Every structure is written in structure tokens, then in C-alpha cells.
PDB file of C-alpha atoms in Angstrom:
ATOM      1  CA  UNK A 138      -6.983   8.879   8.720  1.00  0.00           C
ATOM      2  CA  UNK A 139      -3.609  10.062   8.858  1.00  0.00           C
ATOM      3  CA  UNK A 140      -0.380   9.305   6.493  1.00  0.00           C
ATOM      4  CA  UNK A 141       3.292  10.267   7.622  1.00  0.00           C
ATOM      5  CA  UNK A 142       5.199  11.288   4.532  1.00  0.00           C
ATOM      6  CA  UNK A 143       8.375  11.372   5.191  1.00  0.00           C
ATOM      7  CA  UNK A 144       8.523  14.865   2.812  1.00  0.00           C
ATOM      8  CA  UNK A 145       5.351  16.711   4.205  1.00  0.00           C
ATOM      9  CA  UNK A 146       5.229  15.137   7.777  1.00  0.00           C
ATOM     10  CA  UNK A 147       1.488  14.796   8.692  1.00  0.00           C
ATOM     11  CA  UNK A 148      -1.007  14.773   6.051  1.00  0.00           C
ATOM     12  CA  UNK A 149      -5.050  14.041   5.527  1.00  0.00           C
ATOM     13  CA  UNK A 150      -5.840  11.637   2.450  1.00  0.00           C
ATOM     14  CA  UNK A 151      -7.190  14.806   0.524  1.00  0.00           C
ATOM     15  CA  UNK A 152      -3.406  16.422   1.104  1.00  0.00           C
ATOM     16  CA  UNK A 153      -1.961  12.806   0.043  1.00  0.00           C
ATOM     17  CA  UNK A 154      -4.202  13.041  -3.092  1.00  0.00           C
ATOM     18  CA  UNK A 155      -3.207  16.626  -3.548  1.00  0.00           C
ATOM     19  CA  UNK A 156       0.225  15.994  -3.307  1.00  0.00           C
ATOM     20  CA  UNK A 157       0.352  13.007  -6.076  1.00  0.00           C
ATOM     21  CA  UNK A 158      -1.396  15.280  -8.579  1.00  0.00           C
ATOM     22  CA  UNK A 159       1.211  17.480  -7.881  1.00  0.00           C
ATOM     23  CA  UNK A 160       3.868  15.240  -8.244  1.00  0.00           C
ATOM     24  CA  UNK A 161       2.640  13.948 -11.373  1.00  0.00           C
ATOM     25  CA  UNK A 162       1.822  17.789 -13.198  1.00  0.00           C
ATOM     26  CA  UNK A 163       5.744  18.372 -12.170  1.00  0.00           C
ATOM     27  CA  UNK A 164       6.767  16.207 -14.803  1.00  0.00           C
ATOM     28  CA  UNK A 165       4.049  14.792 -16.698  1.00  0.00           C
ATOM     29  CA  UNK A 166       5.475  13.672 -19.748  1.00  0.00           C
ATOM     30  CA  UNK A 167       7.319  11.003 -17.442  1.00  0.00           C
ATOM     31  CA  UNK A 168       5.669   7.289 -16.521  1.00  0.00           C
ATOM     32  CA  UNK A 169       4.222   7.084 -13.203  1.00  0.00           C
ATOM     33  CA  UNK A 170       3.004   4.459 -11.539  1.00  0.00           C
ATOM     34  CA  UNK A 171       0.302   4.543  -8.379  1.00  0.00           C
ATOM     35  CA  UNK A 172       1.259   1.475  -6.021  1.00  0.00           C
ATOM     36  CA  UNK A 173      -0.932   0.485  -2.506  1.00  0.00           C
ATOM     37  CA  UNK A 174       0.484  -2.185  -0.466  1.00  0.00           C
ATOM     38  CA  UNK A 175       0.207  -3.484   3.622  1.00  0.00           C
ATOM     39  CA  UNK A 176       1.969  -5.159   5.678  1.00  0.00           C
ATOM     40  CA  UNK A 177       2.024  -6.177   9.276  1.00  0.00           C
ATOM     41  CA  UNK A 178       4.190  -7.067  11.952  1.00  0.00           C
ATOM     42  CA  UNK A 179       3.450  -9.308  15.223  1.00  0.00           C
ATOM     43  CA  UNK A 180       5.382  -7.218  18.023  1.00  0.00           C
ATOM     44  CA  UNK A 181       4.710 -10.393  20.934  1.00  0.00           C
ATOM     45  CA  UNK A 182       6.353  -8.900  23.421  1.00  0.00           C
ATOM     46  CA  UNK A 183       3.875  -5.863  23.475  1.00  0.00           C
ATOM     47  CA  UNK A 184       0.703  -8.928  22.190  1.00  0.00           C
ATOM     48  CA  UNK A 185      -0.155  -6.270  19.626  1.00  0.00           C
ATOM     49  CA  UNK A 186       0.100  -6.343  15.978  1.00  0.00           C
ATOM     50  CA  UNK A 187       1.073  -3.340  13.703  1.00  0.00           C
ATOM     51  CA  UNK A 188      -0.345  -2.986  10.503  1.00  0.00           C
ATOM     52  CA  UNK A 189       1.063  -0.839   7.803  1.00  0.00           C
ATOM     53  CA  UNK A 190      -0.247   0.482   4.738  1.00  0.00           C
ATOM     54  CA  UNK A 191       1.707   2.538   1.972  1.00  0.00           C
ATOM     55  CA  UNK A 192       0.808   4.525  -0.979  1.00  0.00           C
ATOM     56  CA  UNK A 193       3.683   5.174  -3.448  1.00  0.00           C
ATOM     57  CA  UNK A 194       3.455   7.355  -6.404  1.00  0.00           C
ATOM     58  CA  UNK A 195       6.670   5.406  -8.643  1.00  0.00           C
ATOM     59  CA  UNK A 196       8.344   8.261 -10.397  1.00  0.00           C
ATOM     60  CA  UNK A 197       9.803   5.374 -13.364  1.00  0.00           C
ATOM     61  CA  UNK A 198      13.653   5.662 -13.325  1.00  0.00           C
ATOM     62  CA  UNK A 199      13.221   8.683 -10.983  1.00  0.00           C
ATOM     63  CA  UNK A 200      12.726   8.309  -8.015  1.00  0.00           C
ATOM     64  CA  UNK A 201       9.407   7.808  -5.488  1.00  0.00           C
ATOM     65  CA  UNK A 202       7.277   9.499  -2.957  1.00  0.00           C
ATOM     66  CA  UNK A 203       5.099   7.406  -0.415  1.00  0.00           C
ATOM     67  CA  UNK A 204       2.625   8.005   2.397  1.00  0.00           C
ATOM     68  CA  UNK A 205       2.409   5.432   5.094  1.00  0.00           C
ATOM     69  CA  UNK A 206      -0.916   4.775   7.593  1.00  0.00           C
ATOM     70  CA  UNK A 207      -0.322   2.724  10.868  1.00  0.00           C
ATOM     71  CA  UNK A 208      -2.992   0.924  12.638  1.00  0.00           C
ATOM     72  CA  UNK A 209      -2.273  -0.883  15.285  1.00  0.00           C
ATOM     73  CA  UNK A 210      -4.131  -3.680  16.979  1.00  0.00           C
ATOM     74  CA  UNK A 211      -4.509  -4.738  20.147  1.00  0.00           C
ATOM     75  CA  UNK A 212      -3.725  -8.361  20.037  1.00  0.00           C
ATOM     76  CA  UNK A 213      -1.243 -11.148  17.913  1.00  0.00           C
ATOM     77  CA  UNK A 214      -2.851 -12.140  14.520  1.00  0.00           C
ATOM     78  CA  UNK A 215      -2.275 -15.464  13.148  1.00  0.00           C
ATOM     79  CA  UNK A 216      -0.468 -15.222   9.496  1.00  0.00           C
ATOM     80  CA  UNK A 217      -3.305 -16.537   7.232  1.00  0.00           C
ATOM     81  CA  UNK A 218      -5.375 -13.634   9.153  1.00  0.00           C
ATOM     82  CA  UNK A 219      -2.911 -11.122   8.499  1.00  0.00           C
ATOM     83  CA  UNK A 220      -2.007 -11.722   4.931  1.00  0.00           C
ATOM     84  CA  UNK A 221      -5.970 -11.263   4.341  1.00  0.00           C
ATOM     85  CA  UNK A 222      -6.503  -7.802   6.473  1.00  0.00           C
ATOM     86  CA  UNK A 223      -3.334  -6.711   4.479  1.00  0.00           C
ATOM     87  CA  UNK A 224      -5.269  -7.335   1.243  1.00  0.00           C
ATOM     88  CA  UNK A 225      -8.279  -5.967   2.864  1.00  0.00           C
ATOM     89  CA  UNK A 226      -6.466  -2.655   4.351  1.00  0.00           C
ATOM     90  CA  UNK A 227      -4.569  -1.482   0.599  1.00  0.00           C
ATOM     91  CA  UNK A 228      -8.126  -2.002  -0.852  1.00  0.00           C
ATOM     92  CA  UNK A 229      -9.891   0.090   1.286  1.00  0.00           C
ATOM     93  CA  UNK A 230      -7.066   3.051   0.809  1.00  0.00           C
ATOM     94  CA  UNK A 231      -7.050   2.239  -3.095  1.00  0.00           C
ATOM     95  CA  UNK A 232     -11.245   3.073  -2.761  1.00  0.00           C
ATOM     96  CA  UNK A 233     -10.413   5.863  -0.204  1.00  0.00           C
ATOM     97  CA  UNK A 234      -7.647   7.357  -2.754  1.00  0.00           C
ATOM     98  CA  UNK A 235      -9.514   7.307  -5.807  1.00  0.00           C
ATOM     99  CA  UNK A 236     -12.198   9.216  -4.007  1.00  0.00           C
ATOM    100  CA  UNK A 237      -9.986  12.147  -2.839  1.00  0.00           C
ATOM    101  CA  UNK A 238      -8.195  12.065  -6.229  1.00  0.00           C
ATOM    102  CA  UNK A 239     -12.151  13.133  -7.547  1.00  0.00           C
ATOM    103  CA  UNK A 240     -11.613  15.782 -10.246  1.00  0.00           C
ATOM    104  CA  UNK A 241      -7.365  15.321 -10.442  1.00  0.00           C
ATOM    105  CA  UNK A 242      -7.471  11.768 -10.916  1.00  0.00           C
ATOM    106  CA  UNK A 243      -4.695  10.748 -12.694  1.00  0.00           C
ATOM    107  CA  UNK A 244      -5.151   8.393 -15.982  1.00  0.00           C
ATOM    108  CA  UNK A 245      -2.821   5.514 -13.746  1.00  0.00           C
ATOM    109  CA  UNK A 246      -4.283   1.842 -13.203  1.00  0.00           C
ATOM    110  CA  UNK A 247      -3.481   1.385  -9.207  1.00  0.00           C
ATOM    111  CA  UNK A 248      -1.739  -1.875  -8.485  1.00  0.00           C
ATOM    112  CA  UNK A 249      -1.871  -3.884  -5.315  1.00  0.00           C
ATOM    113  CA  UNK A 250       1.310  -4.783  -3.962  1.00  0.00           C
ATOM    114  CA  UNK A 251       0.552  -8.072  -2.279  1.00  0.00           C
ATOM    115  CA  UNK A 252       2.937  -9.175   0.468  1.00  0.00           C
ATOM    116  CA  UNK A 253       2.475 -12.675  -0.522  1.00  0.00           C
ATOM    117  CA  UNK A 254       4.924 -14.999  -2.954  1.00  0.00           C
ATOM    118  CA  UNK A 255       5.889 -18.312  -4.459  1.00  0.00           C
ATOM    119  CA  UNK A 256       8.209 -19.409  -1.391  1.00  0.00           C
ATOM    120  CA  UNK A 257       7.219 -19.582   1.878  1.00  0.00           C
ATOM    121  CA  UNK A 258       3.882 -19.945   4.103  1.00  0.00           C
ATOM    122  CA  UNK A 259       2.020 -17.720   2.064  1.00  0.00           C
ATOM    123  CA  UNK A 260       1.759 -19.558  -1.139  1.00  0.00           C
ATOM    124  CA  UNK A 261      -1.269 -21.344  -0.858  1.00  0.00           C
ATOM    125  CA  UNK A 262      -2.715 -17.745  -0.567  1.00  0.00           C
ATOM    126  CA  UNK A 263      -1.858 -16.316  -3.785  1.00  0.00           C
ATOM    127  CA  UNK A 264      -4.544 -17.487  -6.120  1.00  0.00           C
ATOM    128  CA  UNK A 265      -7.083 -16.179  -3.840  1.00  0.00           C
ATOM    129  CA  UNK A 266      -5.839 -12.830  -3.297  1.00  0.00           C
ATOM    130  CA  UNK A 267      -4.818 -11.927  -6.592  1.00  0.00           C
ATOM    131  CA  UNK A 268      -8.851 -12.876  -7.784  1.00  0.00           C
ATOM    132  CA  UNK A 269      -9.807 -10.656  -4.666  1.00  0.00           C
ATOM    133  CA  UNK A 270      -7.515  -7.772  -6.307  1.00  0.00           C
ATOM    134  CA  UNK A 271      -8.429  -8.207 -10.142  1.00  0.00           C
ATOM    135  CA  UNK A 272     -12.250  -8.446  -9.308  1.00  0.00           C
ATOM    136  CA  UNK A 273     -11.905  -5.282  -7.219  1.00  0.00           C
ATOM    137  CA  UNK A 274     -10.725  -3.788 -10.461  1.00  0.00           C
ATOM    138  CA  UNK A 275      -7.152  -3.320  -9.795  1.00  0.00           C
ATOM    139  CA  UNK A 276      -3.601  -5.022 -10.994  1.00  0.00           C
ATOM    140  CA  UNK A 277      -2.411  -6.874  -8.456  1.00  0.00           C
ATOM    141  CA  UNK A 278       1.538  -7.469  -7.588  1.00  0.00           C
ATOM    142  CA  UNK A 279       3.175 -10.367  -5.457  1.00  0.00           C
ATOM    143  CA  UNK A 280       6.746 -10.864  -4.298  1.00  0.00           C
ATOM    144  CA  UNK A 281       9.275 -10.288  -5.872  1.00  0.00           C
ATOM    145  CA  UNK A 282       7.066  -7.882  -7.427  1.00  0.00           C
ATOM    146  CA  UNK A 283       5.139  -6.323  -4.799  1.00  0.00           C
ATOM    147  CA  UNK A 284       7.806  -3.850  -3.440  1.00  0.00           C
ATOM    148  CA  UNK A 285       4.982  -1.173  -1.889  1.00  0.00           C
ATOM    149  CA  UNK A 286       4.199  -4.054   0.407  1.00  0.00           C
ATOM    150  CA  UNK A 287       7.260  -6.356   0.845  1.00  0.00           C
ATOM    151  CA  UNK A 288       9.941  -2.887   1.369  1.00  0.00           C
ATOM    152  CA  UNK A 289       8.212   0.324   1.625  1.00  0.00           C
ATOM    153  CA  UNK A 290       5.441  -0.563   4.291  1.00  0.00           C
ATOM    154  CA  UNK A 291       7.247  -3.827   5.654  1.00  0.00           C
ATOM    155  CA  UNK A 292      10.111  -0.437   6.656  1.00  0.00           C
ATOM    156  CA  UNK A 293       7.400   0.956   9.018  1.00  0.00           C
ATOM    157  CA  UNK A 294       6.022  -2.057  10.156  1.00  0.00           C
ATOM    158  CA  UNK A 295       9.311  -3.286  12.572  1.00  0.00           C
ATOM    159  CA  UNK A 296       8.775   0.180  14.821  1.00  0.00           C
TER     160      UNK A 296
END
């Protein structure tokens, strides 16, 4: 698994972990929050679908840093699909983060930032997906909300 940080370049999940404990010790007396969030983009003309997942270590009042993953797949995905393998995707790098985090694991609850929201084809989704987050454990965040999804990955997602 790699991340693109548009600081370090290239990094493994262990660097990305590294790198937010670093962040954090820099300043610690500050708030911090720990944001994953996916989104994906239909590209038709190439009958592929890009999927984009972000990590964002929220710096309160002071700025950000973020890590992004791109997987790409092979074929269109209807929304309802999508919206789900989003969910699916941040969940799977909040597991994968708290595991490299290990022994510098930071005292932050990780929220979900769901690209779903109260206008629009995805509303029948919400209820669903936010049970699927808070079960897993975590806090989850829809639109207007849910920037990690609906700014910082939806970025990468158009290239």
C-alpha cells in the first residue's frame, strides 16, 4: 500500500503512521484531529473507476497534513455500490492505521468522513452507513461535515 503525501512524496503506511506521531509531538499541547475518508470517481470514457482514500491529521486552527491511496478499478460502478466500497475502503485504512500507529498511537478518536449527505442521491444511505461506522467503533462524519471525503480525497479522485 502506498500513500502520496504531497510533503514526503511516496510513503509506506508505517512512514504515514510515523509521520502523524511526528506531527502531533511537534506541537502537542494543540487539538488534533485524525480524519479517514474515500471517495470515487467514474472516469467513462476510460470504463474504469478511481477510488480515493485520504488520511488527514487536522492540525485545529492550524493547518493539515494528508496522505492519499488510489485504487483504481477496472470497470464503472453504479453509485449505491460506490458510496458502500467508499465506507468499506476508509475502514479498512482506519484498521490498517491504528495497527502501524502500535506503540505511538495517539489518544485521538478517528472519524469517518462519509461522502454521503442530506441532499442528493445518497440520502437514503446515511442511516446505514453511519451504524456501519459507529459499530466499527469510530465517529462517523457526513456532508457538510465530512470534508476528508467530500474535498481532500474527492481532489485526487478527478485525475
Amino acid at each position: 500500500m502506498r500513500f502520496m503525501s504531497p510533503t514526503k512524496g511516496n510513503m509506506t503506511m508505517d512512514d504515514v503512521a510515523a509521520d502523524i506521531s511526528a506531527y502531533i509531538a511537534e506541537q502537542s499541547e494543540d487539538r488534533y484531529r485524525l480524519i479517514v475518508g474515500s471517495d470515487s470517481q467514474p472516469h467513462l470514457a476510460r470504463q474504469s473507476t478511481l477510488f480515493v482514500t485520504a488520511i488527514v491529521v487536522h492540525r485545529v486552527g492550524k493547518g493539515a497534513r494528508f496522505y492519499i491511496l488510489k485504487r483504481p478499478y477496472k470497470r464503472p460502478i453504479p453509485l449505491r455500490q460506490r458510496i458502500f466500497m467508499e465506507a468499506s475502503m476508509a475502514l479498512e485504512i482506519v484498521h490498517e492505521l491504528e495497527k502501524a500507529l502500535g506503540p505511538h498511537r495517539v489518544a485521538l478518536p478517528i472519524e469517518v468522513h462519509l461522502d454521503v449527505g442530506e441532499d442528493g442521491e445518497t440520502k437514503a444511505l446515511i442511516k446505514d452507513l453511519i451504524g456501519w461506522v459507529t459499530q466499527s467503533g469510530y465517529l462517523p462524519k457526513i456532508k457538510p461535515e465530512s470534508f476528508g471525503a467530500s474535498k481532500v480525497a474527492d481532489r485526487y479522485s478527478k485525475s
